[in-house]
Short mmCIF file of C-alpha atoms in Angstrom, two decimals:
data_model
loop_
_atom_site.label_atom_id
_atom_site.label_comp_id
_atom_site.label_asym_id
_atom_site.label_seq_id
_atom_site.Cartn_x
_atom_site.Cartn_y
_atom_site.Cartn_z
CA MET A 1 164.10 94.95 -30.27
CA GLU A 2 164.84 95.58 -26.60
CA PHE A 3 162.25 98.06 -24.45
CA ASP A 4 165.14 100.42 -23.83
CA LYS A 5 165.21 101.09 -27.43
CA VAL A 6 161.85 101.93 -28.13
CA GLU A 7 161.86 105.62 -26.90
CA THR A 8 165.02 106.46 -29.48
CA ILE A 9 163.49 104.20 -32.52
CA PHE A 10 160.03 105.50 -32.55
CA ASP A 11 160.06 109.08 -30.98
CA ILE A 12 157.60 108.09 -28.33
CA ASP A 13 156.69 110.31 -25.45
CA LYS A 14 158.21 109.48 -22.11
CA ASN A 15 154.75 110.24 -20.46
CA LEU A 16 153.38 107.14 -22.67
CA LEU A 17 156.25 105.12 -21.27
CA GLU A 18 155.93 106.33 -17.57
CA LYS A 19 152.05 104.91 -18.13
CA ILE A 20 153.13 101.55 -19.33
CA ASP A 21 155.66 101.45 -16.52
CA GLU A 22 153.10 102.25 -13.96
CA PHE A 23 150.32 100.34 -15.04
CA LYS A 24 152.72 97.19 -15.43
CA ASN A 25 153.80 97.79 -11.87
CA GLU A 26 150.23 97.99 -10.45
CA ARG A 27 149.42 94.78 -12.05
CA ILE A 28 152.22 93.03 -10.76
CA LEU A 29 151.66 94.45 -7.31
CA LYS A 30 148.24 93.05 -7.76
CA HIS A 31 149.62 89.51 -8.47
CA THR A 32 152.26 89.55 -5.47
CA ASN A 33 149.97 88.07 -2.62
CA ASP A 34 150.00 84.51 -2.14
CA GLU A 35 153.04 83.15 -0.34
CA GLY A 36 154.36 79.40 -1.56
CA LYS A 37 152.86 80.34 -4.78
CA TYR A 38 154.81 81.90 -7.49
CA ASN A 39 153.07 83.85 -10.49
CA ILE A 40 154.49 84.26 -14.26
CA ILE A 41 152.62 87.11 -15.94
CA PHE A 42 152.76 88.04 -19.60
CA HIS A 43 151.68 91.49 -20.91
CA SER A 44 150.90 92.58 -24.35
CA ILE A 45 150.72 96.46 -24.81
CA SER A 46 150.01 98.02 -27.87
CA LEU A 47 151.76 101.81 -28.14
CA ASP A 48 147.97 103.17 -29.08
CA ALA A 49 146.43 101.46 -25.53
CA PHE A 50 146.64 104.66 -23.63
CA SER A 51 145.29 106.64 -26.21
CA LYS A 52 142.48 105.18 -28.36
CA PHE A 53 138.95 104.70 -27.35
CA PRO A 54 138.19 101.67 -25.62
CA MET A 55 137.74 98.22 -27.62
CA ALA A 56 134.62 96.36 -28.54
CA LEU A 57 134.61 93.62 -26.16
CA GLU A 58 132.20 91.59 -28.24
CA GLU A 59 135.21 91.87 -31.29
CA PHE A 60 137.39 90.26 -28.54
CA ARG A 61 135.44 87.54 -27.71
CA ILE A 62 134.63 86.07 -31.23
CA GLU A 63 138.53 86.12 -31.75
CA PHE A 64 139.45 84.55 -28.53
CA GLY A 65 137.52 81.64 -29.76
CA LYS A 66 139.58 81.12 -32.74
CA HIS A 67 143.09 80.86 -30.52
CA PRO A 68 144.47 78.03 -28.41
CA LEU A 69 145.77 80.33 -25.54
CA PHE A 70 142.30 82.31 -25.13
CA GLN A 71 140.09 79.29 -25.83
CA ARG A 72 137.80 79.85 -22.32
CA SER A 73 134.36 81.36 -21.61
CA TYR A 74 134.56 84.92 -20.67
CA ALA A 75 132.73 86.98 -18.25
CA TYR A 76 132.85 90.79 -17.97
CA ASN A 77 134.21 92.73 -15.45
CA PHE A 78 135.18 96.40 -14.56
CA GLU A 79 138.33 96.39 -16.47
CA GLY A 80 136.81 94.20 -19.58
CA LEU A 81 136.87 90.59 -20.09
CA TYR A 82 138.40 87.85 -17.92
CA HIS A 83 138.70 84.28 -17.64
CA ASP A 84 139.91 82.26 -14.28
CA TYR A 85 140.36 78.61 -14.71
CA GLU A 86 142.18 76.55 -12.19
CA GLU A 87 145.86 78.24 -12.14
CA GLU A 88 145.42 80.05 -15.34
CA PHE A 89 143.86 83.75 -15.37
CA VAL A 90 143.81 85.91 -18.48
CA GLN A 91 142.60 89.65 -18.16
CA VAL A 92 141.58 91.66 -21.44
CA PHE A 93 141.48 95.03 -20.85
CA ARG A 94 139.23 97.56 -22.86
CA ASN A 95 141.98 99.41 -24.26
CA GLY A 96 143.34 96.13 -25.71
CA ILE A 97 146.21 95.38 -23.23
CA PHE A 98 146.00 91.37 -22.88
CA GLU A 99 147.26 90.10 -19.23
CA ALA A 100 148.13 86.19 -18.93
CA VAL A 101 148.75 84.99 -15.18
CA PHE A 102 149.99 81.34 -14.64
CA SER A 103 150.11 80.08 -11.24
CA ASP A 104 151.87 77.40 -9.42
CA TYR A 105 152.05 76.34 -5.76
CA GLY A 106 155.49 74.58 -6.59
CA SER A 107 155.59 72.31 -3.40
CA LYS A 108 159.14 71.31 -4.24
CA LYS A 109 160.28 74.61 -4.90
CA ARG A 110 161.14 73.98 -8.62
CA ILE A 111 160.16 76.15 -11.62
CA SER A 112 159.38 74.67 -15.37
CA LEU A 113 161.18 77.54 -17.15
CA ARG A 114 160.88 75.70 -20.49
CA TYR A 115 157.42 75.18 -20.07
CA TYR A 116 156.47 79.04 -19.51
CA ASN A 117 158.99 80.04 -22.13
CA ASP A 118 156.95 77.77 -24.51
CA LYS A 119 153.58 79.70 -23.38
CA PHE A 120 155.01 82.88 -24.08
CA ASP A 121 155.83 81.91 -27.49
CA THR A 122 152.25 81.05 -27.78
CA PHE A 123 150.93 84.14 -25.98
CA VAL A 124 152.89 86.52 -28.38
CA LYS A 125 151.99 84.54 -31.45
CA GLU A 126 148.49 84.35 -30.70
CA SER A 127 147.87 87.93 -29.58
CA LEU A 128 149.92 89.03 -32.63
CA LYS A 129 146.85 87.31 -34.87
CA ILE A 130 144.08 88.80 -32.90
CA TYR A 131 145.56 92.39 -33.16
CA ASP A 132 146.07 92.28 -36.49
CA THR A 133 142.78 90.92 -37.16
CA LEU A 134 140.78 93.74 -35.02
CA GLY A 135 143.22 96.36 -36.55
CA ILE A 136 145.69 96.67 -33.65
CA ASN A 137 148.91 97.68 -35.26
CA CYS A 138 152.48 96.81 -34.06
CA PRO A 139 154.39 97.88 -32.42
CA ILE A 140 153.61 95.84 -29.65
CA LEU A 141 155.28 95.75 -26.06
CA PHE A 142 155.72 92.18 -24.70
CA HIS A 143 156.65 91.73 -20.77
CA VAL A 144 157.09 88.49 -19.00
CA THR A 145 157.77 88.87 -15.07
CA ILE A 146 157.83 86.01 -12.40
CA ILE A 147 156.92 86.90 -8.87
CA ASN A 148 157.10 85.21 -5.86
CA ILE A 149 160.34 83.26 -7.06
CA LYS A 150 162.49 83.44 -3.84
CA ASP A 151 164.34 80.00 -3.09
CA TYR A 152 162.98 78.40 -6.19
CA LYS A 153 165.29 76.48 -8.57
CA LEU A 154 165.08 75.29 -12.15
CA ASP A 155 163.32 72.01 -12.94
CA ALA A 156 165.27 71.84 -16.45
CA GLY A 157 165.48 68.16 -16.72
CA LEU A 158 168.09 66.20 -18.88
CA GLY A 159 170.54 66.29 -15.60
CA VAL A 160 170.87 70.04 -15.85
CA ARG A 161 171.53 71.15 -12.15
CA SER A 162 170.53 74.80 -11.60
CA HIS A 163 172.47 77.41 -9.46
CA VAL A 164 170.67 80.22 -7.93
CA TRP A 165 172.98 83.13 -6.71
CA ASP A 166 170.80 85.89 -5.91
CA THR A 167 168.86 83.75 -3.18
CA GLN A 168 166.69 86.82 -1.66
CA ARG A 169 165.57 87.87 -5.36
CA ASN A 170 161.51 87.54 -5.49
CA ILE A 171 160.64 89.09 -8.96
CA LEU A 172 162.10 88.67 -12.18
CA ASN A 173 161.26 91.30 -14.43
CA PRO A 174 163.72 91.64 -17.32
CA ILE A 175 163.37 94.46 -19.92
CA GLY A 176 160.28 93.65 -22.69
CA ILE A 177 160.67 93.53 -26.08
CA ILE A 178 158.81 95.36 -28.76
CA ILE A 179 157.60 93.60 -32.14
CA LYS A 180 157.45 95.53 -35.23
CA ASN A 181 156.49 92.61 -37.48
CA ASP A 182 156.90 88.78 -37.63
CA ASN A 183 160.52 88.73 -38.78
CA GLU A 184 162.63 87.42 -36.08
CA LEU A 185 160.11 86.84 -33.77
CA ASP A 186 161.29 83.70 -31.97
CA ASN A 187 164.60 85.13 -31.55
CA ASN A 188 163.27 88.16 -30.13
CA ILE A 189 161.00 85.84 -27.69
CA ASN A 190 163.85 83.60 -26.43
CA ASN A 191 166.02 86.52 -25.81
CA LEU A 192 163.56 87.85 -23.33
CA PHE A 193 164.04 85.05 -21.63
CA VAL A 194 167.88 84.83 -21.49
CA PRO A 195 168.27 86.79 -17.90
CA ILE A 196 165.52 84.47 -16.42
CA TRP A 197 167.75 81.36 -17.48
CA ASN A 198 170.59 83.26 -16.25
CA HIS A 199 169.21 83.89 -13.04
CA PHE A 200 168.98 80.05 -12.83
CA GLY A 201 172.90 79.75 -13.70
CA ILE A 202 171.98 78.46 -16.95
CA SER A 203 173.98 80.06 -20.02
CA MET A 204 171.14 79.52 -22.76
CA ASP A 205 167.83 78.57 -23.62
CA TYR A 206 166.78 74.66 -22.04
CA THR A 207 167.14 73.66 -26.04
CA ASN A 208 170.64 74.33 -25.74
CA CYS A 209 171.27 74.94 -21.69
CA HIS A 210 174.47 73.92 -19.82
CA ASN A 211 175.92 75.05 -16.58
CA GLU A 212 177.94 78.38 -16.30
#
């Protein structure tokens, strides 16, 4: 389900949607710094994130040790918990929002979108497992943003060539998805990446991609 349908389906207060957008935009701005390096940013946001009391950080620490994406040692910071390892950064906010950032200096000006499509798939599924264990209920909003993407092309492999028409665009920020349950989870995840594949001139997911 696309993010622009959230307010209608769930009768969500516009102030909540504004808070979500404001939070996401502030985090995107924070990571839009290093020239020559692109960042892939994943966010998972519970609709209760801005109305509930802060979560117990120790409960998060225990659960992260059980799931592949979060199997790192975590340290405390002002926002909650974080780990920063090579080109991977994960922030866990006290209100239950998860943020994962993957960086690449991309000396060849190529981006492996299939790799990050798969990473996002893991991020969504593992986040949902943790939320379920900790009693954080769906619906959950998921977003993906790519920043510092100007002049990059796609490293798709198998002879597939990318063609970027909008060479000046520096941020790819498609509309998020909302997950109510596990039904059609894979389709929702892949659909979120469709406009990103399209940016590189590819009509479909890497598994079935071809030039427009």
